[in-house]
C-alpha positions as a LaTeX table, in Angstrom:
\begin{tabular}{lrrr}
\hline
Residue & $x$ (\AA) & $y$ (\AA) & $z$ (\AA) \\
\hline
Met1 & $-45.78$ & 28.99 & $-23.19$ \\
Ser2 & $-42.88$ & 26.54 & $-23.23$ \\
Ser3 & $-43.29$ & 23.30 & $-25.17$ \\
Leu4 & $-40.87$ & 21.67 & $-22.74$ \\
Asn5 & $-42.30$ & 19.75 & $-19.81$ \\
Leu6 & $-40.80$ & 19.11 & $-16.36$ \\
Asp7 & $-39.19$ & 15.84 & $-17.43$ \\
Asn8 & $-37.46$ & 17.69 & $-20.28$ \\
Phe9 & $-36.00$ & 20.24 & $-17.88$ \\
Arg10 & $-34.84$ & 17.52 & $-15.47$ \\
Ala11 & $-33.12$ & 15.72 & $-18.34$ \\
Leu12 & $-31.51$ & 18.96 & $-19.54$ \\
Ala13 & $-30.18$ & 19.64 & $-16.02$ \\
Glu14 & $-28.77$ & 16.13 & $-15.65$ \\
Arg15 & $-27.13$ & 16.40 & $-19.07$ \\
Phe16 & $-25.58$ & 19.75 & $-18.16$ \\
Val17 & $-24.19$ & 18.45 & $-14.86$ \\
Ser18 & $-22.96$ & 15.24 & $-16.52$ \\
Gln19 & $-20.99$ & 17.30 & $-19.02$ \\
Met20 & $-19.45$ & 19.34 & $-16.21$ \\
Leu21 & $-18.51$ & 16.16 & $-14.33$ \\
Arg22 & $-16.78$ & 14.80 & $-17.43$ \\
Gly23 & $-14.86$ & 18.05 & $-17.88$ \\
Asn24 & $-16.69$ & 18.86 & $-21.11$ \\
Tyr25 & $-17.05$ & 22.55 & $-20.25$ \\
Glu26 & $-17.45$ & 23.76 & $-23.82$ \\
Met27 & $-20.44$ & 21.50 & $-24.40$ \\
Ala28 & $-21.97$ & 22.57 & $-21.08$ \\
Ala29 & $-21.43$ & 26.27 & $-21.80$ \\
Ser30 & $-22.96$ & 25.89 & $-25.26$ \\
Gln31 & $-26.33$ & 25.59 & $-23.48$ \\
Phe32 & $-25.97$ & 29.09 & $-21.93$ \\
Asp33 & $-28.17$ & 31.92 & $-23.13$ \\
Ser34 & $-26.41$ & 35.05 & $-24.44$ \\
Gln35 & $-26.33$ & 36.80 & $-21.06$ \\
Met36 & $-24.80$ & 33.76 & $-19.30$ \\
Lys37 & $-22.11$ & 33.46 & $-21.96$ \\
Thr38 & $-21.07$ & 37.01 & $-21.12$ \\
Ser39 & $-21.37$ & 36.76 & $-17.32$ \\
Ile40 & $-19.65$ & 33.38 & $-16.94$ \\
Pro41 & $-16.88$ & 32.97 & $-19.56$ \\
Leu42 & $-15.67$ & 29.42 & $-20.20$ \\
Pro43 & $-12.38$ & 29.77 & $-18.20$ \\
Glu44 & $-14.32$ & 31.08 & $-15.20$ \\
Leu45 & $-16.83$ & 28.22 & $-15.41$ \\
Lys46 & $-14.03$ & 25.67 & $-15.43$ \\
Lys47 & $-12.14$ & 27.36 & $-12.59$ \\
Ser48 & $-15.22$ & 27.68 & $-10.36$ \\
Trp49 & $-16.17$ & 24.04 & $-10.90$ \\
Gln50 & $-12.71$ & 22.63 & $-10.25$ \\
Arg51 & $-12.21$ & 24.79 & $-7.15$ \\
Leu52 & $-15.10$ & 22.93 & $-5.52$ \\
Thr53 & $-14.90$ & 19.46 & $-7.06$ \\
Ile54 & $-11.16$ & 18.68 & $-6.85$ \\
Pro55 & $-11.07$ & 18.85 & $-3.02$ \\
Ala56 & $-14.38$ & 16.92 & $-2.89$ \\
Gly57 & $-12.72$ & 13.71 & $-4.15$ \\
Asp58 & $-14.30$ & 11.08 & $-6.38$ \\
Leu59 & $-17.96$ & 11.23 & $-7.43$ \\
Ile60 & $-20.23$ & 8.69 & $-5.74$ \\
Gln61 & $-23.51$ & 9.54 & $-7.48$ \\
Phe62 & $-25.65$ & 12.43 & $-8.73$ \\
Gly63 & $-29.31$ & 13.08 & $-9.44$ \\
Val64 & $-32.09$ & 15.66 & $-9.44$ \\
Leu65 & $-32.85$ & 16.83 & $-5.92$ \\
Gln66 & $-35.80$ & 19.16 & $-6.53$ \\
Thr67 & $-37.48$ & 21.39 & $-9.11$ \\
Ala68 & $-39.30$ & 24.70 & $-8.91$ \\
Glu69 & $-40.84$ & 27.29 & $-11.21$ \\
Leu70 & $-40.30$ & 31.02 & $-10.79$ \\
Glu71 & $-41.52$ & 33.77 & $-13.10$ \\
Gly72 & $-41.52$ & 31.60 & $-16.19$ \\
His73 & $-38.18$ & 29.96 & $-15.40$ \\
Gln74 & $-37.62$ & 26.34 & $-14.37$ \\
Ile75 & $-35.11$ & 25.79 & $-11.57$ \\
Val76 & $-33.65$ & 22.30 & $-11.28$ \\
Ser77 & $-31.32$ & 21.39 & $-8.38$ \\
Val78 & $-28.96$ & 18.47 & $-8.99$ \\
Arg79 & $-27.05$ & 17.02 & $-6.05$ \\
Cys80 & $-23.61$ & 15.58 & $-6.71$ \\
Gln81 & $-22.47$ & 13.36 & $-3.88$ \\
Phe82 & $-18.68$ & 13.27 & $-3.72$ \\
Glu83 & $-16.40$ & 11.50 & $-1.24$ \\
Arg84 & $-15.87$ & 14.55 & 0.95 \\
Ala85 & $-18.75$ & 16.88 & 0.20 \\
Asn86 & $-22.15$ & 17.27 & $-1.40$ \\
Ile87 & $-22.22$ & 19.79 & $-4.23$ \\
Asp88 & $-25.62$ & 21.15 & $-5.25$ \\
Val89 & $-25.84$ & 22.54 & $-8.79$ \\
Gln90 & $-28.85$ & 24.81 & $-9.29$ \\
Val91 & $-29.57$ & 25.25 & $-13.00$ \\
Val92 & $-32.07$ & 27.91 & $-14.14$ \\
Phe93 & $-33.67$ & 27.42 & $-17.58$ \\
Asn94 & $-35.58$ & 29.90 & $-19.70$ \\
Ser95 & $-38.67$ & 28.81 & $-21.62$ \\
Lys96 & $-36.55$ & 27.69 & $-24.57$ \\
Gly97 & $-34.45$ & 25.35 & $-22.44$ \\
Arg98 & $-31.35$ & 27.57 & $-22.39$ \\
Val99 & $-29.38$ & 27.95 & $-19.15$ \\
Ser100 & $-30.07$ & 31.46 & $-17.85$ \\
Gly101 & $-28.73$ & 31.07 & $-14.32$ \\
Leu102 & $-26.33$ & 28.84 & $-12.39$ \\
Ser103 & $-25.19$ & 28.41 & $-8.80$ \\
Ile104 & $-22.83$ & 25.77 & $-7.43$ \\
Ile105 & $-22.85$ & 25.26 & $-3.66$ \\
Ser106 & $-20.63$ & 22.87 & $-1.68$ \\
Ser107 & $-21.84$ & 21.60 & 1.69 \\
Gln108 & $-19.54$ & 19.76 & 4.04 \\
Thr109 & $-21.34$ & 17.23 & 6.20 \\
Glu110 & $-21.22$ & 17.58 & 9.98 \\
Tyr111 & $-19.17$ & 15.02 & 11.89 \\
His112 & $-20.73$ & 13.16 & 14.81 \\
Pro113 & $-18.11$ & 11.28 & 16.89 \\
Pro114 & $-18.71$ & 7.57 & 17.58 \\
Glu115 & $-19.48$ & 6.33 & 21.07 \\
Tyr116 & $-15.96$ & 5.03 & 21.63 \\
Val117 & $-14.54$ & 8.58 & 21.42 \\
Asp118 & $-14.01$ & 10.60 & 24.62 \\
Asp119 & $-12.83$ & 14.01 & 23.49 \\
Ser120 & $-11.90$ & 15.01 & 27.05 \\
Thr121 & $-8.98$ & 12.55 & 26.94 \\
Phe122 & $-6.92$ & 14.14 & 24.16 \\
Arg123 & $-5.95$ & 17.39 & 22.46 \\
Glu124 & $-5.09$ & 18.19 & 18.85 \\
Val125 & $-2.04$ & 20.06 & 17.59 \\
Glu126 & $-1.70$ & 21.45 & 14.07 \\
Val127 & 1.59 & 20.49 & 12.40 \\
Thr128 & 3.33 & 20.66 & 9.04 \\
Val129 & 4.61 & 17.48 & 7.38 \\
Gly130 & 7.74 & 18.15 & 5.34 \\
Ser131 & 8.96 & 21.54 & 4.20 \\
Gly132 & 9.17 & 23.63 & 1.05 \\
Lys133 & 6.94 & 23.34 & $-2.00$ \\
Trp134 & 5.23 & 20.06 & $-1.09$ \\
Ser135 & 4.76 & 20.61 & 2.67 \\
Leu136 & 1.43 & 19.39 & 4.04 \\
Pro137 & $-0.88$ & 20.52 & 6.85 \\
Gly138 & $-1.60$ & 17.88 & 9.43 \\
Thr139 & $-2.94$ & 17.17 & 12.91 \\
Ile140 & $-1.45$ & 15.18 & 15.78 \\
Thr141 & $-3.99$ & 13.87 & 18.27 \\
Ile142 & $-2.19$ & 13.63 & 21.63 \\
Pro143 & $-3.67$ & 11.89 & 24.69 \\
Thr144 & $-3.78$ & 13.78 & 27.96 \\
Gly145 & $-1.24$ & 12.66 & 30.54 \\
Ser146 & 2.50 & 12.58 & 30.89 \\
Gly147 & 3.53 & 10.28 & 28.04 \\
Pro148 & 5.61 & 9.48 & 26.13 \\
Phe149 & 2.86 & 7.80 & 24.10 \\
Pro150 & 2.95 & 5.28 & 21.26 \\
Gly151 & 2.14 & 7.02 & 17.97 \\
Val152 & 0.48 & 5.93 & 14.74 \\
Val153 & 0.88 & 7.64 & 11.35 \\
Leu154 & $-2.25$ & 7.28 & 9.17 \\
Val155 & $-1.68$ & 6.81 & 5.42 \\
His156 & $-4.60$ & 7.31 & 3.02 \\
Gly157 & $-6.06$ & 5.36 & 0.15 \\
Ser158 & $-5.94$ & 6.40 & $-3.52$ \\
Gly159 & $-7.11$ & 9.79 & $-4.75$ \\
Pro160 & $-6.76$ & 13.29 & $-3.30$ \\
Asn161 & $-7.75$ & 12.49 & 0.30 \\
Asp162 & $-7.93$ & 14.95 & 3.17 \\
Arg163 & $-6.43$ & 14.15 & 6.57 \\
Asp164 & $-9.70$ & 12.60 & 7.80 \\
Glu165 & $-10.00$ & 10.37 & 4.72 \\
Thr166 & $-13.48$ & 11.85 & 4.32 \\
Leu167 & $-15.96$ & 9.88 & 2.24 \\
Gly168 & $-19.42$ & 11.43 & 2.16 \\
Pro169 & $-20.48$ & 11.93 & 5.80 \\
Asn170 & $-17.82$ & 9.48 & 6.98 \\
Lys171 & $-14.39$ & 10.42 & 8.30 \\
Ile172 & $-12.46$ & 7.18 & 8.59 \\
Phe173 & $-9.17$ & 8.57 & 9.85 \\
Arg174 & $-10.78$ & 10.91 & 12.37 \\
Asp175 & $-12.65$ & 7.92 & 13.79 \\
Ile176 & $-9.39$ & 6.00 & 14.10 \\
Ala177 & $-7.30$ & 8.90 & 15.44 \\
Trp178 & $-9.88$ & 9.93 & 18.05 \\
Gly179 & $-10.65$ & 6.32 & 18.96 \\
Leu180 & $-6.98$ & 5.54 & 19.57 \\
Ala181 & $-6.29$ & 8.81 & 21.40 \\
Ser182 & $-9.22$ & 8.12 & 23.74 \\
Lys183 & $-7.22$ & 5.09 & 24.91 \\
Gly184 & $-3.75$ & 6.60 & 25.14 \\
Ile185 & $-2.38$ & 6.22 & 21.57 \\
Ala186 & $-1.33$ & 9.33 & 19.63 \\
Ala187 & $-2.11$ & 9.62 & 15.91 \\
Leu188 & $-0.89$ & 11.82 & 13.07 \\
Arg189 & $-3.04$ & 12.44 & 10.01 \\
Tyr190 & $-2.37$ & 14.89 & 7.18 \\
Asp191 & $-3.79$ & 16.13 & 3.89 \\
Lys192 & $-2.51$ & 14.21 & 0.90 \\
Arg193 & $-0.15$ & 15.86 & $-1.55$ \\
Thr194 & $-2.53$ & 15.36 & $-4.48$ \\
Leu195 & $-5.20$ & 17.29 & $-2.54$ \\
Gln196 & $-3.16$ & 20.07 & $-0.97$ \\
His197 & $-1.12$ & 20.77 & $-4.11$ \\
Ala198 & $-3.56$ & 19.60 & $-6.81$ \\
Ser199 & $-3.16$ & 22.74 & $-8.92$ \\
Glu200 & 0.65 & 22.72 & $-8.73$ \\
Phe201 & 1.25 & 19.48 & $-10.64$ \\
Thr202 & 2.35 & 20.15 & $-14.20$ \\
Pro203 & 1.25 & 17.79 & $-17.00$ \\
Glu204 & 4.85 & 16.53 & $-17.15$ \\
Gln205 & 4.84 & 15.76 & $-13.42$ \\
Leu206 & 1.52 & 13.96 & $-13.66$ \\
Ala207 & 2.86 & 11.85 & $-16.53$ \\
Gln208 & 5.75 & 10.74 & $-14.32$ \\
Leu209 & 3.86 & 10.48 & $-11.03$ \\
Thr210 & 4.33 & 7.27 & $-9.06$ \\
Val211 & 3.16 & 6.07 & $-5.67$ \\
Gln212 & 6.55 & 7.19 & $-4.33$ \\
Glu213 & 5.64 & 10.88 & $-4.81$ \\
Glu214 & 1.92 & 10.40 & $-4.22$ \\
Val215 & 2.15 & 8.48 & $-0.94$ \\
Ile216 & 5.49 & 7.14 & 0.26 \\
Asp217 & 7.69 & 10.25 & 0.48 \\
Asp218 & 5.17 & 12.09 & 2.66 \\
Ala219 & 4.49 & 9.04 & 4.86 \\
Leu220 & 8.23 & 8.79 & 5.60 \\
Leu221 & 8.35 & 12.49 & 6.52 \\
Ala222 & 5.27 & 12.05 & 8.73 \\
Ala223 & 6.87 & 9.14 & 10.60 \\
Glu224 & 10.00 & 11.20 & 11.21 \\
Leu225 & 7.90 & 14.15 & 12.45 \\
Met226 & 6.11 & 11.79 & 14.84 \\
Arg227 & 9.44 & 10.54 & 16.24 \\
Gln228 & 10.58 & 14.13 & 16.82 \\
Thr229 & 7.39 & 15.09 & 18.71 \\
Pro230 & 8.27 & 15.39 & 22.45 \\
Glu231 & 5.14 & 13.60 & 23.70 \\
Ile232 & 5.78 & 10.55 & 21.48 \\
Asp233 & 7.98 & 7.55 & 22.21 \\
Pro234 & 10.23 & 7.45 & 19.11 \\
Lys235 & 10.70 & 3.68 & 19.48 \\
Arg236 & 6.94 & 3.06 & 19.34 \\
Val237 & 5.93 & 4.84 & 16.14 \\
Tyr238 & 3.71 & 2.65 & 13.94 \\
Leu239 & 2.23 & 3.18 & 10.50 \\
Leu240 & $-1.40$ & 2.43 & 9.61 \\
Gly241 & $-2.31$ & 2.30 & 5.94 \\
His242 & $-5.78$ & 2.02 & 4.44 \\
Ser243 & $-6.49$ & 0.75 & 0.91 \\
Leu244 & $-3.64$ & 2.03 & $-1.31$ \\
Gly245 & $-1.85$ & 3.17 & 1.85 \\
Ala246 & $-2.13$ & $-0.39$ & 3.16 \\
Ser247 & $-0.88$ & $-1.88$ & $-0.11$ \\
Val248 & 2.32 & 0.18 & $-0.04$ \\
Ala249 & 2.77 & 0.08 & 3.76 \\
Pro250 & 5.35 & $-2.75$ & 3.48 \\
Arg251 & 7.30 & $-0.62$ & 1.02 \\
Ile252 & 7.22 & 2.28 & 3.49 \\
Gly253 & 8.40 & $-0.13$ & 6.20 \\
Gln254 & 11.21 & $-1.27$ & 3.91 \\
Glu255 & 12.35 & 2.34 & 3.51 \\
Asp256 & 11.94 & 3.12 & 7.23 \\
Pro257 & 13.07 & 0.13 & 9.30 \\
Asn258 & 12.72 & 2.24 & 12.48 \\
Leu259 & 8.94 & 1.85 & 12.36 \\
Ala260 & 7.72 & $-0.35$ & 15.23 \\
Gly261 & 5.18 & $-2.15$ & 13.04 \\
Leu262 & 2.50 & $-1.82$ & 10.37 \\
Val263 & $-1.30$ & $-1.94$ & 10.48 \\
Ile264 & $-2.64$ & $-2.94$ & 7.05 \\
Met265 & $-6.35$ & $-2.20$ & 6.56 \\
Ala266 & $-7.82$ & $-3.51$ & 3.28 \\
Gly267 & $-4.57$ & $-3.73$ & 1.36 \\
Ile268 & $-4.38$ & $-5.29$ & $-2.10$ \\
Ile269 & $-1.49$ & $-7.64$ & $-2.70$ \\
Arg270 & $-2.18$ & $-8.24$ & $-6.41$ \\
Pro271 & $-1.50$ & $-5.94$ & $-9.39$ \\
Leu272 & $-3.61$ & $-2.78$ & $-9.18$ \\
Glu273 & $-4.96$ & $-3.17$ & $-12.72$ \\
Asp274 & $-6.55$ & $-6.54$ & $-11.81$ \\
Thr275 & $-8.40$ & $-4.91$ & $-8.92$ \\
Ile276 & $-9.65$ & $-2.05$ & $-11.10$ \\
Leu277 & $-11.15$ & $-4.48$ & $-13.62$ \\
Glu278 & $-12.76$ & $-6.52$ & $-10.83$ \\
Gln279 & $-14.32$ & $-3.43$ & $-9.26$ \\
Phe280 & $-15.91$ & $-2.25$ & $-12.52$ \\
Thr281 & $-17.20$ & $-5.76$ & $-13.28$ \\
Tyr282 & $-18.75$ & $-5.97$ & $-9.80$ \\
Leu283 & $-20.36$ & $-2.52$ & $-9.96$ \\
Tyr284 & $-21.85$ & $-3.13$ & $-13.39$ \\
Ser285 & $-23.28$ & $-6.46$ & $-12.23$ \\
Leu286 & $-25.21$ & $-4.91$ & $-9.34$ \\
Ser287 & $-28.18$ & $-3.85$ & $-11.47$ \\
Gly288 & $-28.52$ & $-7.31$ & $-12.99$ \\
Lys289 & $-28.15$ & $-7.04$ & $-16.73$ \\
Met290 & $-25.32$ & $-4.87$ & $-18.08$ \\
Thr291 & $-26.13$ & $-2.12$ & $-20.55$ \\
Arg292 & $-24.45$ & $-1.99$ & $-23.96$ \\
Glu293 & $-22.45$ & 1.02 & $-22.77$ \\
Gln294 & $-21.25$ & $-0.86$ & $-19.67$ \\
Lys295 & $-20.22$ & $-3.86$ & $-21.76$ \\
Asp296 & $-18.31$ & $-1.59$ & $-24.12$ \\
Thr297 & $-16.61$ & 0.13 & $-21.18$ \\
Leu298 & $-15.54$ & $-3.24$ & $-19.75$ \\
Glu299 & $-14.16$ & $-4.42$ & $-23.08$ \\
Ser300 & $-12.20$ & $-1.18$ & $-23.43$ \\
Leu301 & $-10.94$ & $-1.55$ & $-19.85$ \\
Lys302 & $-9.79$ & $-5.12$ & $-20.53$ \\
Val303 & $-7.66$ & $-3.83$ & $-23.40$ \\
Lys304 & $-6.17$ & $-1.17$ & $-21.13$ \\
Val305 & $-5.47$ & $-3.71$ & $-18.37$ \\
Ala306 & $-3.69$ & $-5.93$ & $-20.91$ \\
Arg307 & $-1.63$ & $-2.91$ & $-21.94$ \\
Ala308 & $-0.67$ & $-2.27$ & $-18.31$ \\
Lys309 & 0.42 & $-5.91$ & $-17.98$ \\
Asp310 & 2.45 & $-5.90$ & $-21.18$ \\
Pro311 & 6.09 & $-6.82$ & $-20.37$ \\
Glu312 & 7.07 & $-4.25$ & $-22.99$ \\
Leu313 & 5.13 & $-1.41$ & $-21.29$ \\
Ser314 & 7.15 & 1.80 & $-21.45$ \\
Thr315 & 6.71 & 5.39 & $-20.29$ \\
Asp316 & 5.97 & 6.29 & $-23.92$ \\
Val317 & 2.50 & 4.72 & $-23.63$ \\
Pro318 & $-0.04$ & 7.56 & $-23.14$ \\
Ser319 & $-2.17$ & 7.48 & $-20.00$ \\
Lys320 & $-5.39$ & 7.42 & $-22.06$ \\
Asp321 & $-4.44$ & 3.88 & $-23.12$ \\
Leu322 & $-4.15$ & 2.65 & $-19.52$ \\
Pro323 & $-6.71$ & 1.95 & $-16.74$ \\
Leu324 & $-8.30$ & 5.05 & $-15.18$ \\
Gly325 & $-6.01$ & 7.27 & $-17.26$ \\
Met326 & $-3.11$ & 6.60 & $-14.89$ \\
Ser327 & 0.42 & 7.03 & $-16.16$ \\
Ala328 & 2.65 & 4.22 & $-17.39$ \\
Ser329 & 5.20 & 5.42 & $-14.82$ \\
Tyr330 & 2.69 & 4.66 & $-12.06$ \\
Phe331 & 2.04 & 1.09 & $-13.22$ \\
Leu332 & 5.72 & 0.39 & $-13.90$ \\
Asp333 & 6.69 & 1.61 & $-10.44$ \\
Leu334 & 4.16 & $-0.69$ & $-8.78$ \\
Arg335 & 5.31 & $-3.58$ & $-10.99$ \\
Asn336 & 8.90 & $-3.01$ & $-9.93$ \\
His337 & 7.99 & $-3.04$ & $-6.22$ \\
Pro338 & 5.61 & $-6.01$ & $-5.74$ \\
Thr339 & 4.15 & $-6.10$ & $-2.23$ \\
Lys340 & 4.18 & $-9.90$ & $-2.18$ \\
Glu341 & 7.97 & $-9.90$ & $-2.61$ \\
Ile342 & 8.64 & $-7.04$ & $-0.18$ \\
Ile343 & 6.88 & $-8.72$ & 2.76 \\
Lys344 & 9.13 & $-11.79$ & 2.46 \\
Asn345 & 12.06 & $-9.81$ & 3.79 \\
Leu346 & 10.23 & $-7.31$ & 5.99 \\
Glu347 & 11.27 & $-7.69$ & 9.61 \\
Met348 & 8.60 & $-5.90$ & 11.62 \\
Pro349 & 5.30 & $-6.92$ & 13.22 \\
Leu350 & 2.17 & $-6.72$ & 11.03 \\
Leu351 & $-1.53$ & $-6.44$ & 11.83 \\
Ile352 & $-3.64$ & $-7.23$ & 8.75 \\
Leu353 & $-7.34$ & $-6.36$ & 8.85 \\
Gln354 & $-10.03$ & $-6.99$ & 6.22 \\
Gly355 & $-13.76$ & $-6.38$ & 5.88 \\
Gly356 & $-15.78$ & $-9.35$ & 4.67 \\
Arg357 & $-18.14$ & $-7.15$ & 2.59 \\
Asp358 & $-15.34$ & $-5.21$ & 0.88 \\
Tyr359 & $-15.83$ & $-5.18$ & $-2.92$ \\
Gln360 & $-12.73$ & $-3.03$ & $-3.56$ \\
Val361 & $-10.24$ & $-5.37$ & $-1.89$ \\
Ser362 & $-11.09$ & $-9.06$ & $-2.05$ \\
Pro363 & $-11.33$ & $-11.07$ & 1.19 \\
Thr364 & $-10.42$ & $-14.20$ & $-0.83$ \\
Lys365 & $-8.01$ & $-12.95$ & $-3.49$ \\
Asp366 & $-6.16$ & $-10.45$ & $-1.31$ \\
Phe367 & $-6.64$ & $-11.12$ & 2.41 \\
Glu368 & $-6.21$ & $-14.88$ & 2.06 \\
Val369 & $-3.00$ & $-14.29$ & 0.10 \\
Trp370 & $-1.61$ & $-12.05$ & 2.85 \\
Lys371 & $-2.37$ & $-14.84$ & 5.32 \\
Lys372 & $-0.81$ & $-17.55$ & 3.17 \\
Glu373 & 2.34 & $-15.57$ & 2.45 \\
Leu374 & 2.85 & $-14.77$ & 6.14 \\
Glu375 & 1.54 & $-17.94$ & 7.80 \\
Ser376 & 4.96 & $-18.92$ & 9.16 \\
Arg377 & 5.45 & $-15.58$ & 10.91 \\
Glu378 & 4.67 & $-15.40$ & 14.64 \\
Asp379 & 4.70 & $-11.60$ & 14.64 \\
Val380 & 1.79 & $-11.31$ & 12.19 \\
Thr381 & $-1.87$ & $-11.02$ & 13.20 \\
Cys382 & $-4.64$ & $-11.37$ & 10.62 \\
Gln383 & $-8.31$ & $-10.69$ & 11.30 \\
Leu384 & $-11.40$ & $-10.72$ & 9.09 \\
Phe385 & $-14.55$ & $-8.79$ & 10.06 \\
Pro386 & $-17.42$ & $-10.43$ & 8.12 \\
Ser387 & $-19.97$ & $-7.59$ & 8.28 \\
Leu388 & $-17.65$ & $-4.68$ & 7.46 \\
Asn389 & $-17.16$ & $-2.91$ & 4.12 \\
His390 & $-14.06$ & $-1.25$ & 2.63 \\
Leu391 & $-14.38$ & 1.61 & 5.13 \\
Phe392 & $-14.61$ & $-0.88$ & 8.01 \\
Ile393 & $-18.18$ & 0.26 & 8.63 \\
Ala394 & $-20.84$ & $-2.38$ & 9.37 \\
Gly395 & $-23.64$ & $-3.18$ & 6.94 \\
Glu396 & $-25.70$ & $-5.95$ & 5.38 \\
Gly397 & $-25.94$ & $-7.54$ & 1.96 \\
Lys398 & $-23.82$ & $-6.57$ & $-1.02$ \\
Ser399 & $-21.72$ & $-3.47$ & $-0.53$ \\
Thr400 & $-22.30$ & $-0.62$ & $-3.02$ \\
Pro401 & $-20.85$ & 2.89 & $-3.54$ \\
Thr402 & $-24.10$ & 4.45 & $-2.29$ \\
Glu403 & $-23.46$ & 2.79 & 1.09 \\
Tyr404 & $-20.50$ & 5.16 & 1.50 \\
Gly405 & $-22.91$ & 8.08 & 1.46 \\
Val406 & $-24.66$ & 6.85 & 4.62 \\
Glu407 & $-23.24$ & 8.11 & 7.90 \\
Gly408 & $-21.44$ & 5.45 & 9.91 \\
His409 & $-18.25$ & 4.86 & 11.84 \\
Val410 & $-15.26$ & 2.58 & 11.85 \\
Ser411 & $-16.34$ & $-0.44$ & 13.88 \\
Ala412 & $-15.56$ & $-0.31$ & 17.60 \\
Glu413 & $-14.28$ & $-3.88$ & 17.24 \\
Val414 & $-11.68$ & $-2.70$ & 14.73 \\
Ile415 & $-10.53$ & 0.12 & 17.04 \\
Glu416 & $-10.31$ & $-2.37$ & 19.92 \\
Thr417 & $-8.33$ & $-4.83$ & 17.79 \\
Ile418 & $-5.80$ & $-2.15$ & 16.83 \\
Leu419 & $-5.52$ & $-0.95$ & 20.43 \\
Asn420 & $-4.95$ & $-4.48$ & 21.75 \\
Trp421 & $-2.28$ & $-5.14$ & 19.14 \\
Leu422 & $-0.49$ & $-1.87$ & 19.87 \\
Thr423 & $-0.59$ & $-2.21$ & 23.65 \\
Met424 & $-0.13$ & $-5.95$ & 24.17 \\
Gly425 & 3.20 & $-6.35$ & 22.44 \\
Asn426 & 1.83 & $-7.41$ & 19.04 \\
Pro427 & 0.39 & $-10.87$ & 19.83 \\
Gln428 & 1.14 & $-13.90$ & 17.74 \\
Asn429 & $-0.58$ & $-14.79$ & 14.49 \\
Thr430 & $-4.29$ & $-15.45$ & 15.01 \\
His431 & $-5.77$ & $-16.68$ & 11.75 \\
\hline
\end{tabular}
């Protein structure tokens, strides 16, 4: 009879999964019984885990889903909720608390189109953005009819996003693409380079990675592909960026002056490292009193943020000493291309949208700055949606990461605002 109770097994399962999530595969595998160590060698464990979790995006939360007992073994299922998929880890323990069985199952969530989508009014065509080693699979959503149609290129936020910008059960870019196409606007969305080619980046390339390679180069290729598509009016190709994509949209516009205009959805205009610190501070404050571990993490993060801000920052500084383990090259590149400066000389219409409940991009410290910097421009439209979060999905109260795991859709009001701006000649600034 085992001296371990159910709570012990639940804790063991959570510890095992936590170690896997942190990439501590050796520690996780040390809990295997002798048969498991033979059947799942360490390299195979790592490979199997990464094959499922890298495409799934960032972790939102994890916890024990259910427990069961079978022939003297305890089976504990732990659900890991990632941005683009749920991954269920079923851990089987013997009576001594050793892992004697393991299965890892990924489940994509089914997409339910919002009411503003009419899928009889458009078709989708698979395309390839770019060529050669870094080419990317994509989809152009083309309205039915004769055309030529205005076209919008959708540019993702940070992290290895898929073409739908999937987050839990939510597909932000599919909502936008299908919503626009239902009203006669074509849209191109594509898988991000850091998703499609995640395994091809060498450590040296990652150490030198900047937003130019991560986002901008492919967005420029996507805009050119859109202009070359027969059904699209090449003079009416716009770019819509969300989050990081919104922050660097002016830089993309600077490099491609043929774009007809930019839609900026939840774009930061301050240094990235400031936003990272704010986000962690906010998240840790949600439960009321911070734990000692959270306080220590924040203090460590403050040191890393100061390092990122150091005027003497060089590419010799290791990524472990900088926020989120990002490279010095990444921070230096952003520093050398400040969005606030770029927009001063950017000569194209802008639509700037912001959710009032967004904790990742500040309605006061970011959106209000966009407005102030551009207040003299008649070809700029700014709009705040008080009830929407970072994904432009409606909700109530304080926004939290768990909210992203609840199925919702980009607000119909946002889709309508974008459509009106695209089709009515980019109306004048409406603060």
